[in-house]
Amino acid sequence: MDFDALFSDQLDLLKKEGNYRIFAELERQSGAFPKAKSYDKRSPENVTIWCSNDYLGMGQSQIVKDAMKSVIDTNGCGAGGTRNISGTNHHHVLLENELADLHRKEAALLFTSGYVSNWASLGTLGSKLPNAVILSDSANHASMIEGIRHSRADKVIWKHNDPDDLDRKLKAIGPNRPKIVAFESVYSMDGDISPMQEIVEVAESHNAMTYLDEVHAVGLYGPRGGGISEELGLSDRITLIEGTLGKAYGVMGGYITGSKILCDFIRSFASGFIFTTALPPAVAAGARASIAHLKSSELERKRQQKQVQKLRSDLDRAGIPHMNNPSHIIPVMIKDPVKCKMLSDILMRDYGIYVQPINYPTVPKGTERLRFTPSPMHSDVDIDHLVNALNVLWKQCAIARVVA
């Protein structure tokens, strides 16, 4: 059997539909974020990144770089294996203490990524709690969906950001069954924010555990960067808060926080924790430095908010359609996969603007978009250049505008 031919047929279909992904070969320049060197011969050598999840540019922070370099010199590069085999490095313990403090929880547990922390934690909770039911927001991330599927627990989907539907679904479940309500704070593609207080109150009324994914909010919201739950004063009412170190904190890794017994439970049963190599100590040290800095510094958050507002206002003046949401994520709606990819290519080739097209299956068909994430490091000149480029393309491609 010609397996390559079978693979090729499906790839050809993906390309025909406009959903084939091409990765830009870029090299971030230390100290110059959001600028990067492009290795695509069809684009300028120097481009501006407009879709990074390094939301505050902390991956370029001298504080973070110094912490990582110092620990490489003292500890070396790798962790040496799993924490079970090679031992828990001291920097893992320090970081988990920092994270527990961030969310005002008793304990925290590190994972190699936010994807793994969701997959492993939800998979473990659903499989090890007898007769459990997981109630999942319909817009939850793929990592949460995979964790729930892996658990083989009963699953109930509730309408996105709809506490009333959640309440109806919870009422239909027997009162003695363990119930886990899984949802996010900031949803990464539409940039909308969950009605967290209402969701928590509904869950509490049914004695359900709450599982909150804060990956697109930690570092960015709340007086110390503890996310939307901190901003709303709800952290202590949420059973488990999950987050990432790979977005606003600028490095990599994922984590959960909660009670000591909860974290010990996940530590003891989650295969995604037990059997995988631990984060390098230098990465843990860099993350800890980033978290500690953003607990006390408002400079990065305020500057980012200012640039987000400027881009939104300038897009409005130009009539460029974008989703109105209260977060830092600005989706410019194209609603056509081929056109979305074409606009992305032209922006890169002619204007040195890198923004990845967001097509199916990341978003539903017919909602394709360019997703912009302004950072504190994007200058007013960068924003003017972007809006001018979009203005020209909207004319050339005869795309509908929003009339004020």
CSV table of C-alpha atoms in Angstrom, one decimal, residues 40-373:
chain,number,residue,atom,x,y,z
A,40,ASP,CA,11.5,33.8,3.5
A,41,LYS,CA,13.0,35.1,0.3
A,42,ARG,CA,9.7,36.6,-0.7
A,43,SER,CA,9.5,38.9,2.3
A,44,PRO,CA,11.7,41.7,3.7
A,45,GLU,CA,14.5,40.5,5.8
A,46,ASN,CA,13.2,42.4,8.9
A,47,VAL,CA,9.6,42.0,9.8
A,48,THR,CA,7.3,42.9,12.7
A,49,ILE,CA,5.5,40.1,14.5
A,50,TRP,CA,1.9,41.0,15.2
A,51,CYS,CA,0.5,37.7,16.4
A,52,SER,CA,2.8,36.5,19.2
A,53,ASN,CA,1.5,35.1,22.4
A,54,ASP,CA,4.5,36.6,24.2
A,55,TYR,CA,2.0,39.3,25.1
A,56,LEU,CA,4.2,41.5,27.2
A,57,GLY,CA,7.5,40.8,25.5
A,58,MET,CA,8.9,39.1,28.6
A,59,GLY,CA,10.7,36.6,26.5
A,60,GLN,CA,13.0,39.5,25.7
A,61,SER,CA,13.3,40.9,29.2
A,62,GLN,CA,16.7,41.3,30.6
A,63,ILE,CA,15.4,40.2,34.0
A,64,VAL,CA,14.3,36.9,32.6
A,65,LYS,CA,17.4,36.4,30.4
A,66,ASP,CA,19.8,37.1,33.4
A,67,ALA,CA,17.9,34.6,35.6
A,68,MET,CA,18.2,31.9,32.9
A,69,LYS,CA,21.8,32.5,32.1
A,70,SER,CA,22.7,32.4,35.8
A,71,VAL,CA,21.1,29.0,36.4
A,72,ILE,CA,22.6,27.5,33.2
A,73,ASP,CA,26.0,28.4,34.7
A,74,THR,CA,25.2,26.9,38.1
A,75,ASN,CA,22.9,24.0,37.2
A,76,GLY,CA,23.6,23.2,33.5
A,77,CYS,CA,21.0,22.9,30.8
A,78,GLY,CA,18.6,20.0,31.3
A,79,ALA,CA,16.6,18.6,34.2
A,80,GLY,CA,18.1,15.1,33.7
A,81,GLY,CA,14.8,13.3,33.3
A,82,THR,CA,11.5,13.1,35.1
A,83,ARG,CA,11.1,14.5,38.6
A,84,ASN,CA,10.5,11.0,39.8
A,85,ILE,CA,13.7,9.6,38.4
A,86,SER,CA,16.1,12.6,38.5
A,87,GLY,CA,14.7,14.4,41.6
A,88,THR,CA,12.9,17.7,41.8
A,89,ASN,CA,15.3,20.5,41.1
A,90,HIS,CA,15.3,23.3,43.7
A,91,HIS,CA,14.2,25.8,41.0
A,92,HIS,CA,11.0,23.7,40.3
A,93,VAL,CA,10.1,24.0,44.0
A,94,LEU,CA,10.8,27.8,44.0
A,95,LEU,CA,8.6,28.3,40.9
A,96,GLU,CA,5.8,26.2,42.3
A,97,ASN,CA,5.8,28.3,45.5
A,98,GLU,CA,5.8,31.5,43.3
A,99,LEU,CA,2.8,30.2,41.4
A,100,ALA,CA,0.8,29.1,44.5
A,101,ASP,CA,1.4,32.6,45.9
A,102,LEU,CA,0.3,34.2,42.6
A,103,HIS,CA,-3.1,32.6,42.8
A,104,ARG,CA,-3.3,32.6,46.6
A,105,LYS,CA,-3.5,28.8,46.6
A,106,GLU,CA,-1.8,26.2,48.9
A,107,ALA,CA,0.2,24.5,46.2
A,108,ALA,CA,1.1,24.4,42.5
A,109,LEU,CA,2.3,21.7,40.1
A,110,LEU,CA,4.5,22.2,37.0
A,111,PHE,CA,4.0,20.6,33.6
A,112,THR,CA,6.0,20.9,30.3
A,113,SER,CA,3.3,23.0,28.6
A,114,GLY,CA,-0.2,24.5,29.1
A,115,TYR,CA,-1.6,21.9,26.7
A,116,VAL,CA,-0.1,19.1,28.8
A,117,SER,CA,-1.3,20.6,32.1
A,118,ASN,CA,-4.9,20.6,30.8
A,119,TRP,CA,-4.7,17.2,29.2
A,120,ALA,CA,-3.1,15.5,32.1
A,121,SER,CA,-5.2,17.2,34.9
A,122,LEU,CA,-8.6,16.9,33.3
A,123,GLY,CA,-7.8,13.4,32.2
A,124,THR,CA,-6.8,12.4,35.7
A,125,LEU,CA,-9.7,14.1,37.5
A,126,GLY,CA,-12.2,12.5,35.1
A,127,SER,CA,-10.8,9.0,35.3
A,128,LYS,CA,-9.9,8.8,39.0
A,129,LEU,CA,-13.0,10.4,40.5
A,130,PRO,CA,-15.7,7.6,40.6
A,131,ASN,CA,-18.7,8.3,38.4
A,132,ALA,CA,-17.5,11.9,37.6
A,133,VAL,CA,-19.2,14.2,35.1
A,134,ILE,CA,-17.2,16.9,33.4
A,135,LEU,CA,-19.3,19.9,32.1
A,136,SER,CA,-17.3,21.7,29.4
A,137,ASP,CA,-17.9,25.1,27.9
A,138,SER,CA,-18.5,24.6,24.2
A,139,ALA,CA,-15.6,26.9,23.2
A,140,ASN,CA,-13.0,25.3,25.4
A,141,HIS,CA,-9.5,24.8,24.1
A,142,ALA,CA,-8.4,21.6,22.3
A,143,SER,CA,-6.2,20.6,25.2
A,144,MET,CA,-9.2,20.6,27.6
A,145,ILE,CA,-11.3,18.7,25.1
A,146,GLU,CA,-8.5,16.1,24.7
A,147,GLY,CA,-8.1,15.8,28.4
A,148,ILE,CA,-11.8,15.2,28.9
A,149,ARG,CA,-11.9,12.7,26.1
A,150,HIS,CA,-8.9,10.9,27.5
A,151,SER,CA,-10.6,10.6,30.9
A,152,ARG,CA,-13.5,8.6,29.5
A,153,ALA,CA,-15.7,10.3,32.0
A,154,ASP,CA,-19.2,11.3,31.1
A,155,LYS,CA,-19.1,14.7,29.4
A,156,VAL,CA,-21.8,17.4,29.1
A,157,ILE,CA,-21.3,20.4,26.8
A,158,TRP,CA,-22.9,23.7,27.9
A,159,LYS,CA,-23.5,26.8,25.7
A,160,HIS,CA,-20.5,29.1,25.5
A,161,ASN,CA,-20.5,31.6,28.4
A,162,ASP,CA,-24.0,30.7,29.4
A,163,PRO,CA,-24.5,30.2,33.1
A,164,ASP,CA,-28.2,29.5,32.7
A,165,ASP,CA,-27.5,26.6,30.4
A,166,LEU,CA,-24.8,25.4,32.8
A,167,ASP,CA,-27.4,25.5,35.6
A,168,ARG,CA,-29.9,23.5,33.6
A,169,LYS,CA,-27.3,20.9,32.7
A,170,LEU,CA,-26.1,20.6,36.4
A,171,LYS,CA,-29.7,20.2,37.6
A,172,ALA,CA,-30.1,17.2,35.3
A,173,ILE,CA,-27.2,15.3,37.0
A,174,GLY,CA,-27.6,13.3,40.1
A,175,PRO,CA,-26.7,15.2,43.2
A,176,ASN,CA,-24.2,12.6,44.5
A,177,ARG,CA,-22.1,12.4,41.3
A,178,PRO,CA,-18.8,14.4,41.3
A,179,LYS,CA,-19.2,17.3,38.9
A,180,ILE,CA,-16.4,19.3,37.3
A,181,VAL,CA,-17.2,22.6,35.6
A,182,ALA,CA,-14.4,23.4,33.1
A,183,PHE,CA,-14.1,26.8,31.4
A,184,GLU,CA,-11.7,29.5,30.5
A,185,SER,CA,-11.3,33.2,31.5
A,186,VAL,CA,-10.1,34.8,28.2
A,187,TYR,CA,-10.9,32.8,25.0
A,188,SER,CA,-8.0,33.0,22.7
A,189,MET,CA,-9.7,33.3,19.3
A,190,ASP,CA,-12.6,35.6,19.9
A,191,GLY,CA,-11.0,37.4,22.8
A,192,ASP,CA,-14.2,37.3,24.9
A,193,ILE,CA,-14.1,36.9,28.7
A,194,SER,CA,-16.3,34.5,30.6
A,195,PRO,CA,-19.0,35.7,33.1
A,196,MET,CA,-16.9,34.1,35.8
A,197,GLN,CA,-18.7,35.2,38.9
A,198,GLU,CA,-22.0,33.8,37.6
A,199,ILE,CA,-20.4,30.5,36.5
A,200,VAL,CA,-18.8,30.1,39.9
A,201,GLU,CA,-22.1,30.8,41.7
A,202,VAL,CA,-23.9,28.2,39.6
A,203,ALA,CA,-21.2,25.6,40.2
A,204,GLU,CA,-21.2,26.3,44.0
A,205,SER,CA,-25.0,25.9,44.1
A,206,HIS,CA,-24.6,22.4,42.8
A,207,ASN,CA,-21.5,21.5,44.8
A,208,ALA,CA,-19.5,21.2,41.6
A,209,MET,CA,-15.7,21.6,41.4
A,210,THR,CA,-14.5,24.5,39.2
A,211,TYR,CA,-11.6,24.1,36.8
A,212,LEU,CA,-10.5,27.4,35.3
A,213,ASP,CA,-8.0,27.8,32.4
A,214,GLU,CA,-6.4,31.3,32.7
A,215,VAL,CA,-3.6,30.8,30.1
A,216,HIS,CA,-4.5,33.9,28.1
A,217,ALA,CA,-5.0,36.0,31.2
A,218,VAL,CA,-2.1,35.3,33.7
A,219,GLY,CA,0.4,38.1,33.8
A,220,LEU,CA,-2.1,40.4,32.0
A,221,TYR,CA,-5.0,40.9,34.3
A,222,GLY,CA,-5.3,41.5,38.1
A,223,PRO,CA,-3.1,43.8,40.2
A,224,ARG,CA,-0.4,41.1,40.4
A,225,GLY,CA,-1.1,39.4,37.1
A,226,GLY,CA,-3.1,36.6,38.7
A,227,GLY,CA,-5.6,36.7,35.8
A,228,ILE,CA,-9.3,37.5,35.6
A,229,SER,CA,-10.0,35.5,38.7
A,230,GLU,CA,-7.7,37.8,40.7
A,231,GLU,CA,-9.1,40.9,39.0
A,232,LEU,CA,-12.7,39.9,40.1
A,233,GLY,CA,-11.6,38.6,43.6
A,234,LEU,CA,-12.7,35.1,42.8
A,235,SER,CA,-9.5,33.1,43.1
A,236,ASP,CA,-10.3,31.6,46.5
A,237,ARG,CA,-13.7,30.3,45.2
A,238,ILE,CA,-12.2,28.4,42.3
A,239,THR,CA,-11.1,24.9,43.0
A,240,LEU,CA,-8.3,24.6,40.4
A,241,ILE,CA,-6.6,27.4,38.4
A,242,GLU,CA,-4.5,26.3,35.4
A,243,GLY,CA,-2.1,28.6,33.5
A,244,THR,CA,0.9,28.8,31.2
A,245,LEU,CA,4.4,30.1,31.4
A,246,GLY,CA,4.6,30.3,27.6
A,247,LYS,CA,2.5,33.4,26.9
A,248,ALA,CA,2.6,36.6,29.0
A,249,TYR,CA,5.5,35.2,31.1
A,250,GLY,CA,7.6,34.7,28.0
A,251,VAL,CA,9.2,31.2,28.5
A,252,MET,CA,7.5,27.8,28.4
A,253,GLY,CA,5.6,25.3,30.6
A,254,GLY,CA,2.2,24.9,32.2
A,255,TYR,CA,0.9,24.5,35.7
A,256,ILE,CA,-2.1,24.0,38.0
A,257,THR,CA,-2.7,25.5,41.4
A,258,GLY,CA,-5.1,24.4,44.1
A,259,SER,CA,-5.1,22.8,47.5
A,260,LYS,CA,-2.2,20.7,48.6
A,261,ILE,CA,-4.2,17.5,48.4
A,262,LEU,CA,-5.5,18.3,44.9
A,263,CYS,CA,-2.0,19.0,43.5
A,264,ASP,CA,-0.7,15.9,45.2
A,265,PHE,CA,-3.5,13.9,43.7
A,266,ILE,CA,-2.6,15.1,40.2
A,267,ARG,CA,1.1,14.6,40.9
A,268,SER,CA,0.5,11.0,41.9
A,269,PHE,CA,-1.8,9.8,39.2
A,270,ALA,CA,-1.3,12.0,36.0
A,271,SER,CA,0.8,10.1,33.4
A,272,GLY,CA,1.4,13.4,31.7
A,273,PHE,CA,3.4,14.5,34.8
A,274,ILE,CA,4.9,11.3,35.9
A,275,PHE,CA,6.4,10.0,32.7
A,276,THR,CA,7.8,13.2,31.0
A,277,THR,CA,11.1,15.0,31.4
A,278,ALA,CA,10.8,18.0,33.7
A,279,LEU,CA,11.3,21.6,32.6
A,280,PRO,CA,15.0,22.7,32.5
A,281,PRO,CA,16.0,24.5,35.7
A,282,ALA,CA,16.9,27.6,33.8
A,283,VAL,CA,13.4,27.8,32.3
A,284,ALA,CA,11.9,27.5,35.7
A,285,ALA,CA,14.2,30.2,37.0
A,286,GLY,CA,13.3,32.5,34.1
A,287,ALA,CA,9.6,31.9,34.6
A,288,ARG,CA,9.9,32.6,38.3
A,289,ALA,CA,11.8,35.9,37.6
A,290,SER,CA,9.1,36.9,35.1
A,291,ILE,CA,6.2,36.1,37.5
A,292,ALA,CA,7.9,37.9,40.4
A,293,HIS,CA,8.5,41.0,38.2
A,294,LEU,CA,5.0,41.2,36.9
A,295,LYS,CA,3.5,40.8,40.4
A,296,SER,CA,4.9,44.3,41.3
A,297,SER,CA,5.2,46.0,37.9
A,298,GLU,CA,2.2,47.6,36.2
A,299,LEU,CA,4.3,49.3,33.5
A,300,GLU,CA,4.1,46.4,31.0
A,301,ARG,CA,0.3,45.9,31.4
A,302,LYS,CA,-0.6,49.6,31.2
A,303,ARG,CA,1.6,50.1,28.1
A,304,GLN,CA,0.0,47.0,26.5
A,305,GLN,CA,-3.5,48.2,27.3
A,306,LYS,CA,-2.7,51.6,25.7
A,307,GLN,CA,-1.5,50.1,22.5
A,308,VAL,CA,-4.4,47.7,22.3
A,309,GLN,CA,-6.8,50.7,22.6
A,310,LYS,CA,-4.9,52.6,19.9
A,311,LEU,CA,-5.1,49.8,17.4
A,312,ARG,CA,-8.8,49.3,18.1
A,313,SER,CA,-9.5,53.0,17.7
A,314,ASP,CA,-7.4,53.2,14.5
A,315,LEU,CA,-9.1,50.2,13.0
A,316,ASP,CA,-12.5,51.7,13.8
A,317,ARG,CA,-11.6,54.9,12.0
A,318,ALA,CA,-10.5,53.0,9.0
A,319,GLY,CA,-13.6,50.9,9.0
A,320,ILE,CA,-11.7,47.6,9.3
A,321,PRO,CA,-14.0,45.0,10.9
A,322,HIS,CA,-12.8,43.5,14.1
A,323,MET,CA,-14.4,41.7,17.0
A,324,ASN,CA,-15.5,44.0,19.8
A,325,ASN,CA,-14.3,42.3,23.0
A,326,PRO,CA,-12.9,43.5,26.4
A,327,SER,CA,-9.5,41.7,26.1
A,328,HIS,CA,-6.1,42.3,24.5
A,329,ILE,CA,-6.9,40.0,21.5
A,330,ILE,CA,-8.0,41.8,18.3
A,331,PRO,CA,-9.5,39.4,15.6
A,332,VAL,CA,-9.9,41.1,12.2
A,333,MET,CA,-12.6,39.2,10.5
A,334,ILE,CA,-12.0,37.9,6.9
A,335,LYS,CA,-14.5,35.0,6.8
A,336,ASP,CA,-12.9,33.3,3.9
A,337,PRO,CA,-9.9,30.9,4.2
A,338,VAL,CA,-8.3,31.6,0.8
A,339,LYS,CA,-8.6,35.3,1.2
A,340,CYS,CA,-7.3,35.2,4.8
A,341,LYS,CA,-4.2,33.4,3.6
A,342,MET,CA,-3.8,35.7,0.7
A,343,LEU,CA,-4.0,38.8,2.9
A,344,SER,CA,-1.5,37.3,5.3
A,345,ASP,CA,1.0,36.6,2.5
A,346,ILE,CA,0.7,40.1,1.1
A,347,LEU,CA,1.2,41.8,4.5
A,348,MET,CA,4.4,39.7,4.9
A,349,ARG,CA,5.7,40.2,1.4
A,350,ASP,CA,4.9,43.8,0.7
A,351,TYR,CA,4.8,45.4,4.2
A,352,GLY,CA,7.0,43.2,6.5
A,353,ILE,CA,4.0,42.5,8.7
A,354,TYR,CA,3.8,38.9,10.1
A,355,VAL,CA,0.3,37.8,11.1
A,356,GLN,CA,-0.7,34.2,10.8
A,357,PRO,CA,-4.1,33.4,9.2
A,358,ILE,CA,-6.4,31.7,11.6
A,359,ASN,CA,-8.5,29.2,9.6
A,360,TYR,CA,-10.4,25.9,10.3
A,361,PRO,CA,-10.1,23.8,12.5
A,362,THR,CA,-8.8,26.5,14.9
A,363,VAL,CA,-11.9,28.5,14.3
A,364,PRO,CA,-15.2,27.4,12.6
A,365,LYS,CA,-15.5,27.6,8.8
A,366,GLY,CA,-16.7,31.0,7.8
A,367,THR,CA,-15.1,32.8,10.7
A,368,GLU,CA,-11.5,33.0,9.4
A,369,ARG,CA,-9.5,35.9,10.7
A,370,LEU,CA,-6.2,37.7,11.2
A,371,ARG,CA,-5.6,37.7,15.0
A,372,PHE,CA,-3.6,40.7,16.2
A,373,THR,CA,-2.0,40.9,19.7
